[in-house]
Each structure stands twice: as C-alpha cells, then as structure tokens.
CSV table of C-alpha atoms in Angstrom, one decimal:
chain,number,residue,atom,x,y,z
Y,1,UNK,CA,155.1,-83.1,-88.9
Y,2,UNK,CA,158.0,-83.2,-91.0
Y,3,UNK,CA,160.8,-82.2,-88.5
Y,4,UNK,CA,163.9,-82.4,-87.1
Y,5,UNK,CA,164.4,-83.9,-83.4
Y,6,UNK,CA,164.6,-81.1,-81.5
Y,7,UNK,CA,165.9,-80.0,-77.5
Y,8,UNK,CA,166.6,-77.5,-75.1
Y,9,UNK,CA,170.6,-76.9,-74.0
Y,10,UNK,CA,170.1,-76.4,-70.2
Y,11,UNK,CA,173.0,-75.0,-67.9
Y,12,UNK,CA,173.0,-74.1,-65.1
Y,13,UNK,CA,174.5,-70.8,-64.1
Y,14,UNK,CA,176.5,-71.2,-60.5
Y,15,UNK,CA,175.7,-68.5,-58.4
Y,16,UNK,CA,178.3,-66.4,-55.8
Y,17,UNK,CA,178.6,-68.0,-53.1
Y,18,UNK,CA,179.7,-65.6,-51.4
Y,19,UNK,CA,176.4,-63.3,-51.8
Y,20,UNK,CA,174.0,-63.2,-49.0
Y,21,UNK,CA,171.0,-64.9,-51.2
Y,22,UNK,CA,173.3,-67.4,-52.3
Y,23,UNK,CA,171.4,-70.3,-53.6
Y,24,UNK,CA,173.0,-73.5,-55.2
Y,25,UNK,CA,170.0,-73.9,-57.1
Y,26,UNK,CA,169.1,-70.5,-57.8
Y,27,UNK,CA,168.5,-69.5,-61.9
Y,28,UNK,CA,168.7,-66.5,-64.0
Y,29,UNK,CA,165.0,-65.7,-64.1
Y,30,UNK,CA,165.2,-64.3,-67.9
Y,31,UNK,CA,166.7,-68.0,-69.3
Y,32,UNK,CA,163.8,-69.6,-67.4
Y,33,UNK,CA,161.4,-67.7,-69.2
Y,34,UNK,CA,162.6,-68.2,-72.7
Y,35,UNK,CA,163.3,-72.5,-72.1
Y,36,UNK,CA,159.5,-72.2,-70.7
Y,37,UNK,CA,158.3,-70.4,-73.9
Y,38,UNK,CA,160.5,-72.4,-75.4
Y,39,UNK,CA,158.5,-75.5,-74.7
Y,40,UNK,CA,155.5,-73.9,-75.4
Y,41,UNK,CA,156.4,-73.4,-78.8
Y,42,UNK,CA,157.9,-77.1,-79.5
Y,43,UNK,CA,154.5,-78.5,-78.8
Y,44,UNK,CA,152.9,-76.1,-80.9
Y,45,UNK,CA,154.9,-77.2,-84.1
Y,46,UNK,CA,154.2,-81.2,-82.6
Y,47,UNK,CA,157.6,-81.7,-81.4
Y,48,UNK,CA,158.2,-83.5,-78.1
Y,49,UNK,CA,161.6,-81.8,-76.9
Y,50,UNK,CA,164.3,-83.3,-74.8
Y,51,UNK,CA,166.6,-81.5,-72.2
Y,52,UNK,CA,170.4,-81.4,-72.5
Y,53,UNK,CA,172.8,-79.9,-69.8
Y,54,UNK,CA,176.2,-81.2,-71.2
Y,55,UNK,CA,177.6,-82.0,-74.8
Y,56,UNK,CA,178.1,-85.6,-74.8
Y,57,UNK,CA,173.9,-85.8,-74.2
Y,58,UNK,CA,173.2,-84.1,-77.7
Y,59,UNK,CA,172.4,-86.4,-80.7
Y,60,UNK,CA,173.1,-86.5,-84.0
Y,61,UNK,CA,171.6,-84.9,-86.8
Y,62,UNK,CA,169.5,-83.1,-83.9
Y,63,UNK,CA,168.6,-79.4,-83.2
Y,64,UNK,CA,169.2,-77.6,-79.8
Y,65,UNK,CA,167.7,-74.4,-79.1
Y,66,UNK,CA,169.7,-72.2,-76.7
Y,67,UNK,CA,169.4,-69.0,-74.7
Y,68,UNK,CA,172.3,-66.4,-72.7
Y,69,UNK,CA,170.5,-63.3,-72.9
Y,70,UNK,CA,173.7,-61.8,-70.8
Y,71,UNK,CA,177.3,-62.0,-69.3
Y,72,UNK,CA,176.0,-62.5,-65.4
Y,73,UNK,CA,173.8,-65.7,-66.7
Y,74,UNK,CA,177.7,-66.9,-67.6
Y,75,UNK,CA,180.7,-67.8,-65.5
Y,76,UNK,CA,183.8,-66.5,-67.1
Y,77,UNK,CA,186.8,-68.3,-65.7
Y,78,UNK,CA,189.8,-66.1,-66.4
Y,79,UNK,CA,193.6,-66.9,-66.6
Y,80,UNK,CA,196.2,-64.2,-64.8
Y,81,UNK,CA,196.1,-61.6,-67.4
Y,82,UNK,CA,193.2,-62.2,-69.0
Y,83,UNK,CA,190.4,-59.0,-69.5
Y,84,UNK,CA,186.8,-60.7,-68.4
Y,85,UNK,CA,185.2,-58.3,-71.7
Y,86,UNK,CA,187.4,-59.6,-74.2
Y,87,UNK,CA,187.2,-63.6,-73.3
Y,88,UNK,CA,183.3,-63.5,-72.6
Y,89,UNK,CA,182.2,-63.5,-76.1
Y,90,UNK,CA,185.1,-66.4,-77.4
Y,91,UNK,CA,183.8,-68.6,-74.1
Y,92,UNK,CA,180.3,-68.3,-75.1
Y,93,UNK,CA,181.2,-69.1,-78.5
Y,94,UNK,CA,183.7,-72.1,-77.5
Y,95,UNK,CA,181.4,-73.9,-74.6
Y,96,UNK,CA,178.1,-73.6,-76.5
Y,97,UNK,CA,180.1,-75.2,-79.7
Y,98,UNK,CA,180.9,-78.1,-77.8
Y,99,UNK,CA,177.5,-79.4,-77.9
Y,100,UNK,CA,177.6,-79.6,-82.1
Y,101,UNK,CA,180.9,-81.8,-81.7
Y,102,UNK,CA,178.3,-84.8,-82.2
Y,103,UNK,CA,176.5,-84.0,-84.7
Y,104,UNK,CA,174.4,-81.9,-83.6
Y,105,UNK,CA,172.9,-78.5,-84.7
Y,106,UNK,CA,172.8,-75.6,-82.3
Y,107,UNK,CA,170.1,-72.5,-83.1
Y,108,UNK,CA,171.2,-70.4,-83.1
Y,109,UNK,CA,175.0,-70.9,-84.1
Y,110,UNK,CA,177.5,-70.8,-81.3
Y,111,UNK,CA,180.1,-69.1,-83.6
Y,112,UNK,CA,178.1,-66.1,-84.0
Y,113,UNK,CA,178.9,-65.2,-80.1
Y,114,UNK,CA,182.1,-64.6,-80.3
Y,115,UNK,CA,181.2,-60.8,-82.0
Y,116,UNK,CA,178.4,-60.9,-78.7
Y,117,UNK,CA,179.6,-57.3,-77.0
Y,118,UNK,CA,182.8,-57.4,-79.1
Y,119,UNK,CA,182.5,-54.4,-81.5
Y,120,UNK,CA,186.4,-55.2,-82.5
Y,121,UNK,CA,185.7,-58.4,-83.2
Y,122,UNK,CA,182.6,-56.5,-85.4
Y,123,UNK,CA,184.5,-53.9,-87.5
Y,124,UNK,CA,186.6,-56.9,-88.5
Y,125,UNK,CA,183.7,-58.9,-89.9
Y,126,UNK,CA,182.2,-56.1,-91.4
Y,127,UNK,CA,185.1,-54.7,-93.0
Y,128,UNK,CA,185.8,-58.1,-94.7
Y,129,UNK,CA,182.7,-58.8,-95.6
Y,130,UNK,CA,181.6,-55.7,-97.3
Y,131,UNK,CA,178.9,-54.6,-95.1
Y,132,UNK,CA,178.2,-51.3,-95.5
Y,133,UNK,CA,179.2,-49.3,-91.9
Y,134,UNK,CA,180.7,-45.7,-91.1
Y,135,UNK,CA,184.5,-45.3,-91.4
Y,136,UNK,CA,185.9,-47.0,-87.9
Y,137,UNK,CA,188.8,-47.0,-86.3
Y,138,UNK,CA,190.5,-49.5,-83.7
Y,139,UNK,CA,192.8,-47.2,-80.8
Y,140,UNK,CA,195.1,-49.4,-78.7
Y,141,UNK,CA,196.4,-46.4,-76.8
Y,142,UNK,CA,195.5,-43.1,-76.8
Y,143,UNK,CA,199.3,-42.3,-78.3
Y,144,UNK,CA,198.2,-44.4,-81.5
Y,145,UNK,CA,195.0,-42.4,-81.1
Y,146,UNK,CA,196.5,-38.6,-81.1
Y,147,UNK,CA,198.9,-39.8,-83.9
Y,148,UNK,CA,196.5,-40.8,-85.9
Y,149,UNK,CA,194.0,-37.5,-85.6
Y,150,UNK,CA,194.5,-35.7,-88.7
Y,151,UNK,CA,193.2,-38.9,-90.4
Y,152,UNK,CA,190.2,-39.1,-88.5
Y,153,UNK,CA,186.6,-38.0,-90.1
Y,154,UNK,CA,185.0,-35.5,-87.4
Y,155,UNK,CA,182.2,-35.8,-86.0
Y,156,UNK,CA,183.0,-39.5,-84.5
Y,157,UNK,CA,181.5,-41.2,-81.5
Y,158,UNK,CA,184.1,-42.4,-79.3
Y,159,UNK,CA,182.9,-46.2,-78.0
Y,160,UNK,CA,183.9,-49.0,-75.3
Y,161,UNK,CA,183.9,-52.2,-77.8
Y,162,UNK,CA,182.6,-54.1,-75.0
Y,163,UNK,CA,180.0,-52.0,-73.6
Y,164,UNK,CA,176.5,-52.1,-74.1
Y,165,UNK,CA,173.2,-50.2,-73.4
Y,166,UNK,CA,175.3,-47.1,-74.9
Y,167,UNK,CA,177.1,-47.1,-71.7
Y,168,UNK,CA,180.6,-45.2,-71.9
Y,169,UNK,CA,179.4,-43.1,-75.1
Y,170,UNK,CA,181.9,-40.0,-76.4
Y,171,UNK,CA,181.7,-38.2,-79.4
Y,172,UNK,CA,184.2,-35.0,-80.5
Y,173,UNK,CA,183.3,-33.0,-83.4
Y,174,UNK,CA,187.0,-32.0,-84.0
Y,175,UNK,CA,190.7,-33.2,-83.7
Y,176,UNK,CA,190.5,-30.9,-80.6
Y,177,UNK,CA,187.6,-32.2,-79.1
Y,178,UNK,CA,188.6,-35.8,-79.8
Y,179,UNK,CA,192.0,-35.0,-78.2
Y,180,UNK,CA,189.8,-34.5,-75.3
Y,181,UNK,CA,187.6,-37.3,-75.5
Y,182,UNK,CA,190.4,-40.1,-76.4
Y,183,UNK,CA,192.5,-38.8,-73.0
Y,184,UNK,CA,189.0,-39.1,-71.0
Y,185,UNK,CA,188.3,-42.4,-72.2
Y,186,UNK,CA,191.5,-44.4,-71.8
Y,187,UNK,CA,192.0,-43.3,-68.7
Y,188,UNK,CA,188.6,-44.6,-67.1
Y,189,UNK,CA,189.2,-47.8,-69.2
Y,190,UNK,CA,190.4,-50.9,-68.4
Y,191,UNK,CA,194.4,-51.8,-69.1
Y,192,UNK,CA,194.0,-53.4,-72.5
Y,193,UNK,CA,190.8,-52.2,-73.6
Y,194,UNK,CA,190.6,-50.4,-77.1
Y,195,UNK,CA,188.4,-47.6,-77.9
Y,196,UNK,CA,186.8,-47.7,-81.2
Y,197,UNK,CA,186.3,-44.7,-82.9
Y,198,UNK,CA,183.3,-44.3,-85.6
Y,199,UNK,CA,182.0,-41.6,-88.3
Y,200,UNK,CA,178.9,-40.1,-86.8
Y,201,UNK,CA,176.5,-40.2,-89.3
Y,202,UNK,CA,174.5,-37.5,-89.3
Y,203,UNK,CA,170.6,-38.4,-88.3
Y,204,UNK,CA,168.0,-38.1,-86.2
Y,205,UNK,CA,166.5,-41.8,-86.5
Y,206,UNK,CA,168.4,-45.2,-86.5
Y,207,UNK,CA,166.1,-48.4,-86.6
Y,208,UNK,CA,166.7,-51.5,-84.1
Y,209,UNK,CA,165.3,-54.6,-85.8
Y,210,UNK,CA,165.5,-58.0,-84.8
Y,211,UNK,CA,165.7,-61.1,-87.1
Y,212,UNK,CA,165.4,-64.8,-87.6
Y,213,UNK,CA,167.4,-66.5,-90.3
Y,214,UNK,CA,167.7,-63.1,-92.1
Y,215,UNK,CA,163.8,-62.5,-91.7
Y,216,UNK,CA,163.0,-58.9,-89.9
Y,217,UNK,CA,160.6,-60.1,-86.7
Y,218,UNK,CA,160.3,-56.7,-85.0
Y,219,UNK,CA,161.3,-53.5,-85.1
Y,220,UNK,CA,161.5,-49.7,-84.0
Y,221,UNK,CA,162.4,-46.2,-84.8
Y,222,UNK,CA,165.1,-45.2,-81.8
Y,223,UNK,CA,164.8,-41.4,-82.0
Y,224,UNK,CA,167.5,-38.8,-81.1
Y,225,UNK,CA,166.7,-36.0,-78.8
Y,226,UNK,CA,168.5,-33.7,-81.2
Y,227,UNK,CA,170.9,-34.2,-83.9
Y,228,UNK,CA,174.0,-33.3,-81.5
Y,229,UNK,CA,173.3,-36.3,-79.2
Y,230,UNK,CA,175.5,-39.0,-79.3
Y,231,UNK,CA,172.6,-42.1,-79.5
Y,232,UNK,CA,169.8,-42.9,-80.2
Y,233,UNK,CA,169.1,-45.1,-76.8
Y,234,UNK,CA,166.7,-44.4,-74.0
Y,235,UNK,CA,169.5,-43.9,-71.7
Y,236,UNK,CA,170.5,-40.6,-73.7
Y,237,UNK,CA,166.8,-39.3,-74.2
Y,238,UNK,CA,166.0,-41.4,-76.7
Y,239,UNK,CA,162.4,-42.0,-77.2
Y,240,UNK,CA,161.0,-45.3,-79.7
Y,241,UNK,CA,158.6,-45.2,-82.8
Y,242,UNK,CA,157.3,-48.3,-83.9
Y,243,UNK,CA,156.0,-47.6,-87.2
Y,244,UNK,CA,158.2,-49.4,-88.9
Y,245,UNK,CA,158.3,-50.6,-92.7
Y,246,UNK,CA,159.7,-54.1,-92.1
Y,247,UNK,CA,158.9,-55.5,-95.5
Y,248,UNK,CA,160.7,-52.6,-97.1
Y,249,UNK,CA,163.7,-53.3,-95.6
Y,250,UNK,CA,163.9,-56.8,-95.5
Y,251,UNK,CA,166.2,-57.3,-98.5
Y,252,UNK,CA,169.1,-55.6,-96.7
Y,253,UNK,CA,168.4,-57.8,-93.5
Y,254,UNK,CA,168.7,-60.6,-95.4
Y,255,UNK,CA,171.8,-59.8,-97.5
Y,256,UNK,CA,173.4,-58.7,-94.0
Y,257,UNK,CA,172.7,-61.7,-92.4
Y,258,UNK,CA,174.2,-63.6,-95.7
Y,259,UNK,CA,177.9,-61.2,-95.7
Y,260,UNK,CA,178.1,-61.8,-91.9
Y,261,UNK,CA,177.3,-65.6,-91.0
Y,262,UNK,CA,175.0,-63.7,-87.8
Y,263,UNK,CA,171.7,-65.1,-89.2
Y,264,UNK,CA,169.7,-64.2,-85.7
Y,265,UNK,CA,170.5,-61.1,-83.9
Y,266,UNK,CA,169.6,-57.8,-83.3
Y,267,UNK,CA,171.1,-54.8,-85.6
Y,268,UNK,CA,170.9,-51.4,-85.2
Y,269,UNK,CA,170.2,-49.9,-89.1
Y,270,UNK,CA,171.0,-45.5,-89.6
Y,271,UNK,CA,169.9,-43.7,-92.8
Y,272,UNK,CA,172.4,-40.2,-93.6
Y,273,UNK,CA,169.0,-38.5,-94.1
Y,274,UNK,CA,166.8,-36.7,-91.9
Y,275,UNK,CA,163.9,-38.5,-93.3
Y,276,UNK,CA,165.3,-41.6,-93.9
Y,277,UNK,CA,164.2,-43.6,-96.9
Y,278,UNK,CA,164.5,-46.8,-95.9
Y,279,UNK,CA,164.1,-48.1,-99.4
Y,280,UNK,CA,168.1,-47.4,-100.0
Y,281,UNK,CA,170.8,-49.8,-98.3
Y,282,UNK,CA,171.1,-48.6,-94.9
Y,283,UNK,CA,174.4,-48.4,-92.9
Y,284,UNK,CA,174.8,-51.0,-90.1
Y,285,UNK,CA,176.3,-49.6,-86.7
Y,286,UNK,CA,176.6,-52.6,-85.1
Y,287,UNK,CA,174.6,-56.6,-84.3
Y,288,UNK,CA,174.8,-58.7,-81.3
Y,289,UNK,CA,173.5,-62.0,-81.8
Y,290,UNK,CA,170.9,-61.6,-79.0
Y,291,UNK,CA,169.1,-58.9,-78.0
Y,292,UNK,CA,166.3,-58.1,-76.0
Y,293,UNK,CA,163.0,-56.8,-77.6
Y,294,UNK,CA,160.8,-54.5,-76.7
Y,295,UNK,CA,157.0,-54.7,-76.7
Y,296,UNK,CA,155.2,-52.4,-78.1
Y,297,UNK,CA,153.2,-49.8,-76.4
Y,298,UNK,CA,149.7,-49.4,-76.4
Y,299,UNK,CA,147.9,-47.2,-79.5
Y,300,UNK,CA,148.5,-43.6,-78.8
Y,301,UNK,CA,151.0,-43.4,-75.9
Y,302,UNK,CA,152.6,-40.8,-75.5
Y,303,UNK,CA,155.1,-41.0,-72.7
Y,304,UNK,CA,158.6,-42.3,-72.2
Y,305,UNK,CA,159.2,-46.0,-73.0
Y,306,UNK,CA,160.4,-46.7,-69.5
Y,307,UNK,CA,157.1,-45.1,-67.7
Y,308,UNK,CA,154.9,-47.9,-69.9
Y,309,UNK,CA,157.4,-50.6,-68.4
Y,310,UNK,CA,155.6,-49.6,-65.1
Y,311,UNK,CA,152.3,-49.9,-66.2
Y,312,UNK,CA,150.3,-53.5,-65.6
Y,313,UNK,CA,150.1,-54.4,-69.4
Y,314,UNK,CA,153.9,-54.4,-69.9
Y,315,UNK,CA,154.4,-58.3,-68.6
Y,316,UNK,CA,151.6,-59.4,-70.9
Y,317,UNK,CA,153.2,-57.5,-73.8
Y,318,UNK,CA,156.7,-58.6,-72.8
Y,319,UNK,CA,155.6,-62.2,-72.8
Y,320,UNK,CA,153.7,-61.8,-75.7
Y,321,UNK,CA,156.5,-60.9,-78.0
Y,322,UNK,CA,159.1,-63.7,-76.8
Y,323,UNK,CA,156.8,-66.2,-77.7
Y,324,UNK,CA,156.4,-65.2,-81.1
Y,325,UNK,CA,160.1,-65.0,-80.8
Y,326,UNK,CA,160.2,-68.6,-79.9
Y,327,UNK,CA,158.0,-69.7,-82.4
Y,328,UNK,CA,159.6,-67.9,-84.6
Y,329,UNK,CA,163.2,-69.4,-83.9
Y,330,UNK,CA,161.7,-72.7,-83.3
Y,331,UNK,CA,159.9,-72.3,-87.3
Y,332,UNK,CA,163.3,-71.3,-88.7
Y,333,UNK,CA,164.9,-74.6,-87.4
Y,334,UNK,CA,162.2,-76.5,-89.0
Y,335,UNK,CA,162.4,-74.4,-92.4
Y,336,UNK,CA,166.5,-75.2,-92.4
Y,337,UNK,CA,165.7,-78.7,-91.9
Y,338,UNK,CA,162.9,-79.0,-94.7
Y,339,UNK,CA,165.4,-77.5,-96.7
Y,340,UNK,CA,168.1,-79.7,-96.5
Y,341,UNK,CA,166.9,-82.2,-98.9
Y,342,UNK,CA,164.5,-82.2,-102.2
Y,343,UNK,CA,160.8,-83.1,-101.4
Y,344,UNK,CA,159.1,-85.5,-103.4
Y,345,UNK,CA,155.4,-85.9,-103.1
Y,346,UNK,CA,153.5,-89.3,-103.7
Y,347,UNK,CA,150.5,-90.1,-104.5
Y,348,UNK,CA,149.3,-93.2,-101.7
Y,349,UNK,CA,145.8,-94.2,-103.7
Y,350,UNK,CA,147.0,-95.7,-107.2
Y,351,UNK,CA,150.8,-95.7,-106.4
Y,352,UNK,CA,151.8,-96.9,-102.8
Y,353,UNK,CA,148.3,-98.5,-101.9
Y,354,UNK,CA,145.6,-100.4,-104.7
Y,355,UNK,CA,142.9,-98.2,-105.7
Y,356,UNK,CA,140.4,-101.1,-104.0
Y,357,UNK,CA,141.9,-99.2,-100.3
Y,358,UNK,CA,139.8,-96.0,-100.7
Y,359,UNK,CA,137.7,-93.8,-99.1
Y,360,UNK,CA,134.8,-96.4,-98.3
Y,361,UNK,CA,137.1,-98.7,-96.8
Y,362,UNK,CA,138.5,-96.3,-94.1
Y,363,UNK,CA,135.1,-96.0,-92.4
Y,364,UNK,CA,135.2,-98.0,-88.6
Y,365,UNK,CA,138.2,-99.1,-87.0
Y,366,UNK,CA,141.5,-100.3,-88.2
Y,367,UNK,CA,139.9,-101.8,-91.6
Y,368,UNK,CA,141.4,-104.1,-94.3
Y,369,UNK,CA,142.9,-101.7,-96.6
Y,370,UNK,CA,144.5,-104.1,-98.8
Y,371,UNK,CA,148.2,-104.7,-99.7
Y,372,UNK,CA,150.7,-101.8,-100.6
Y,373,UNK,CA,151.6,-101.8,-104.4
Y,374,UNK,CA,154.5,-104.4,-105.5
Y,375,UNK,CA,157.7,-102.6,-104.4
Y,376,UNK,CA,156.6,-99.6,-102.8
Y,377,UNK,CA,158.1,-99.8,-99.0
Y,378,UNK,CA,161.4,-100.9,-100.6
Y,379,UNK,CA,161.3,-97.9,-103.0
Y,380,UNK,CA,160.1,-95.3,-101.0
Y,381,UNK,CA,162.9,-96.5,-98.2
Y,382,UNK,CA,165.3,-96.2,-100.9
Y,383,UNK,CA,164.2,-92.6,-101.9
Y,384,UNK,CA,164.1,-91.5,-98.6
Y,385,UNK,CA,168.1,-90.9,-99.0
Y,386,UNK,CA,167.6,-88.8,-101.3
Y,387,UNK,CA,164.6,-87.3,-100.7
Y,388,UNK,CA,161.9,-85.8,-98.0
Y,389,UNK,CA,159.0,-88.9,-99.0
Y,390,UNK,CA,155.7,-86.8,-98.3
Y,391,UNK,CA,152.6,-88.9,-98.8
Y,392,UNK,CA,149.3,-87.4,-99.7
Y,393,UNK,CA,145.7,-88.6,-100.2
Y,394,UNK,CA,142.2,-87.2,-100.3
Y,395,UNK,CA,139.8,-88.1,-98.0
Y,396,UNK,CA,136.9,-86.4,-97.8
Y,397,UNK,CA,135.3,-86.2,-94.2
Y,398,UNK,CA,135.8,-90.3,-93.9
Y,399,UNK,CA,136.6,-91.3,-90.1
Y,400,UNK,CA,139.3,-90.9,-88.7
Y,401,UNK,CA,140.9,-90.5,-91.9
Y,402,UNK,CA,144.6,-89.6,-90.6
Y,403,UNK,CA,145.0,-92.2,-87.9
Y,404,UNK,CA,143.6,-95.2,-89.9
Y,405,UNK,CA,145.3,-94.5,-92.8
Y,406,UNK,CA,148.6,-93.5,-90.6
Y,407,UNK,CA,148.1,-96.9,-88.7
Y,408,UNK,CA,147.8,-98.8,-92.3
Y,409,UNK,CA,151.3,-97.4,-93.5
Y,410,UNK,CA,152.9,-98.4,-90.1
Y,411,UNK,CA,151.6,-102.4,-90.8
Y,412,UNK,CA,152.8,-102.3,-94.2
Y,413,UNK,CA,155.9,-101.4,-93.2
Y,414,UNK,CA,156.1,-98.2,-95.2
Y,415,UNK,CA,158.7,-95.2,-94.7
Y,416,UNK,CA,157.8,-91.9,-95.0
Y,417,UNK,CA,158.6,-88.1,-93.7
Y,418,UNK,CA,154.9,-87.0,-93.7
Y,419,UNK,CA,151.4,-88.0,-94.3
Y,420,UNK,CA,149.3,-84.9,-95.5
Y,421,UNK,CA,145.8,-85.8,-95.6
Y,422,UNK,CA,143.7,-83.8,-97.9
Y,423,UNK,CA,139.5,-83.2,-97.7
Y,424,UNK,CA,139.4,-82.0,-101.0
Y,425,UNK,CA,141.7,-82.6,-103.9
Y,426,UNK,CA,142.6,-78.8,-104.6
Y,427,UNK,CA,144.2,-78.5,-101.0
Y,428,UNK,CA,147.3,-80.2,-102.3
Y,429,UNK,CA,148.1,-77.2,-104.1
Y,430,UNK,CA,149.0,-75.2,-100.9
Y,431,UNK,CA,151.6,-77.9,-99.7
Y,432,UNK,CA,154.1,-77.9,-102.8
Y,433,UNK,CA,156.0,-74.9,-104.7
Y,434,UNK,CA,156.6,-74.5,-108.4
Y,435,UNK,CA,159.2,-77.2,-109.4
Y,436,UNK,CA,158.2,-79.8,-106.8
Y,437,UNK,CA,158.2,-83.0,-108.0
Y,438,UNK,CA,155.4,-85.3,-108.0
Y,439,UNK,CA,154.8,-89.5,-108.0
Y,440,UNK,CA,151.0,-89.8,-109.2
Y,441,UNK,CA,148.5,-92.0,-109.9
Y,442,UNK,CA,148.0,-92.3,-113.9
Y,443,UNK,CA,144.6,-90.5,-114.3
Y,444,UNK,CA,145.2,-87.1,-115.8
Y,445,UNK,CA,142.5,-85.6,-115.6
Y,446,UNK,CA,142.1,-86.2,-112.0
Y,447,UNK,CA,141.2,-82.9,-110.1
Y,448,UNK,CA,144.0,-83.8,-107.8
Y,449,UNK,CA,146.5,-84.3,-110.4
Y,450,UNK,CA,145.3,-80.7,-112.5
Y,451,UNK,CA,145.4,-78.8,-109.0
Y,452,UNK,CA,149.1,-79.8,-108.5
Y,453,UNK,CA,149.9,-78.9,-112.4
Y,454,UNK,CA,148.3,-75.6,-111.3
Y,455,UNK,CA,150.0,-74.7,-108.6
Y,456,UNK,CA,153.5,-75.3,-111.2
Y,457,UNK,CA,154.0,-79.4,-109.8
Y,458,UNK,CA,156.7,-81.4,-112.0
Y,459,UNK,CA,154.5,-85.2,-112.6
Y,460,UNK,CA,156.0,-88.3,-112.6
Y,461,UNK,CA,152.9,-90.6,-114.2
Y,462,UNK,CA,153.1,-94.0,-112.2
Y,463,UNK,CA,152.3,-96.4,-115.1
Y,464,UNK,CA,151.9,-99.7,-115.6
Y,465,UNK,CA,155.5,-100.1,-115.4
Y,466,UNK,CA,154.8,-99.7,-111.3
Y,467,UNK,CA,157.9,-98.5,-109.2
Y,468,UNK,CA,160.2,-100.8,-111.0
Y,469,UNK,CA,159.8,-98.5,-113.7
Y,470,UNK,CA,159.7,-95.2,-112.4
Y,471,UNK,CA,162.0,-95.5,-109.7
Y,472,UNK,CA,165.5,-94.5,-112.4
Y,473,UNK,CA,163.3,-91.5,-113.2
C-alpha cells in the first residue's frame, strides 16, 4: 500500500520498588491493550510495524504511534520546589518530542500533550486561538480572587486546573458563595496550584466528542442530574445518551482542531439551550489530547452506565470501540502521508509497458512481458521526487495478475509508490479525485480513459513522442 514506514513507541514504566507487588518487568495493562490493538491495525492496512523504545532508534520519514492514557504510566522526576501536576504534561511533551529529533513523526503530535490535564494552559490556548469558550479567570491566590470578585460574572464553576473526572469541582451562584468556594479551594489545594474559575453555561446537556485528525469518531451526550449540578460526569450523578449526531457537529470539530492544533483528542462541548441546536457553534469547556472511550451500552439500556461496566458484554464492547479507534488513528497517518504530495496516476499498458505486454501475456508463472518503453524507468524515478506515482492497469480475471505485474515492474527496475490492478476499467474512477493528474495511453475513446474523465481527472495523453515529450508537461 501507499503508506509510510510505521512503528510503535514502546516505553517501559518503572514500577515502585517499595511496592509489595514490585516487578521490574511489570507493564500497565491499558497501554499493553493499545499496543496489541495497534499491531492488529497495522496489519489491516498492510504495513509491517517496528518497535522502538529510545529516540535514537527512530528513523527519518517514519511515523510512530504511541499512547499514554494516564500519568501513573509515566515517571515524572521532580526538582525541589516543582509541582508534579504542573511538570507532568510538559515532561510528556518533551520526552516524546525527543523521538522526532531524527526526522521521524509521532502521532498524535507530542507537543499537544503540554495541555494534558493542564486547564491553565488550555485557557491561554483557547484565548489566543479564538476558541468559543465560557469566560475564564485564573487566580493564583485567594487574595487575587477576592479582589476580582466584582468582575466575575456569576454563576461560576471553580476547578482544579490539573484535575480530571470532575474531581474537586465547586460552584458559586453569587459573590458570597464565590468567596466561600475560593476559601475552600485554596485551603485544600497544594501550594502553587491556581484556581480556574469559569462562567457556568446553564444547560442540562453537554457532549463528549472523541475525534481523530479533526474528524469526529465517537460521541455521546452527558446529561446533568439537574440544572444546578456542577458537572454532567457520571461521578456527579450524570448519565449518558449515545444518540448524538456526529455528522452535524463535524464542521465545528474540524475548526476547533485547526484553531488549537490539538488534532486528536476528547473535547467537551456545550450549548446554552435546554434543547441544544447542534447546528450552532458550541462552547468548548476543555479538551484532552488523550481520553478514554465509553462504548455504547446495548439498545434499551436504562440503568446507570456504571452498571453496564459490570456486565459480561462490556469487555467485548470496550475492546471493539478501541480497535476501531486504532484503525482510525493508523488511517489518519496514511491519509496525512498521502496528502504530502500530489498523486500522479500512470497507466501501465502503452505508457510504461509496450502494448504487446497485454492481458494474454500475463497467464502463467513469470511470463515474458516484453520490454518497458524507452525512458519510462528514468522518468518515473524523476517524477517520484514530486509526486506519488500510482501505476494502474486493467487485468480482468487473468491469473495471478497483481503478483505477476509486480514481478515484471521489479525486474525492469520501475520505481513507483502504488500498483493498482483493476478488474474492470470503470473501477479506476474509485481511486481518483476531481483534478487528479493522469498519464494515459492516447486512445481517447478507451473505457479506462472515459471512466477517468467522468471522475474529473485531468488527462495527459501519452503520444508518439513518448516520455521525452510528456515529462516537461
């Protein structure tokens, strides 16, 4: 397939040596699951993956998938006075960023992990990038918050900017409640932790959307227990509704990913209506570059989602949706790779191979297919610096046509990025997009040419002058 070299970053967590169950080779189960699911996905798209565990082992122009699903899988060394909560996301980004120093590309981009469980950083990012989000204040002390109390627009939510799963959320309806909430927050917070205060959007529903390369992958409604609830999280009495219109919200998700540069993640969106109009741009509450995915419960499920996790069918559903996610992640890599250069489609018969090397000659093992056309090998080698060269040919049901054609191309030293063997001429239209550049044999009335024209391809007819004439075009 037309795919880059692909691999997996395998880093080893260092278990606590003082723990009773200490095992120097112990691995985190969740990361093991993703590694195995990725290895299935790699083979699905036809690539042989490689494992690396050091930045020095990565290869230039290769793409590497990786996954860190929580901070307890990663060791965060601290200097005196440093806060774990503040250092963790930046160490993630720095550590995995080193794997790209060779010219390799990691997916998802490591730099986005500076925003992992870092709502202070997110607030700054949202403001600078123009993301629609509730008005947000960051206070570094109770005194700062009290001084600004008259400027705050109530009601508000008071958050731990380094927390997750709605842990530690407080809310205030007015200035008096705000003063109490701020005192409680800083009484319990570590020294150096800020209070993030966000205007509360009055709505029962919010959406949790998991997206890959700016495209919605999975989503569901998180519904508050009541309008006064601080959060729609299940830990706060909320429940889920999986009938979410992902296709409708797709333009907003794509725009959000482009604005922030966080191209893979899980985001919380909310609309200021009791019955949300998802055709209107939502507020974004926050986003995480890595998030877990809740599989949809069976049709008719009317119990709490936590109860579904205890059912026998949950494990299979859990693995199924994650395998679909790893497929989407690998396909995003292939798609990004293919968009790096324009595709040049080149017809094999009459352009690379002489017309005498047609279908009948393909029958049998390693047939004599005849010569390649003068200049074809050199021209395609030169063109590959500018294009993805994608050879195509119509072979019908003739023998082992793909392997036979591939053998002939290798024997003739023909370089290319993809070989497409079609059973019918009209199938070629499935591979090209409007505006695609196609070098085809000169017969204007051929079935293949007609199908490509209908698909909107731009045809460069291969005339008597051969490659010497067409190469400048």
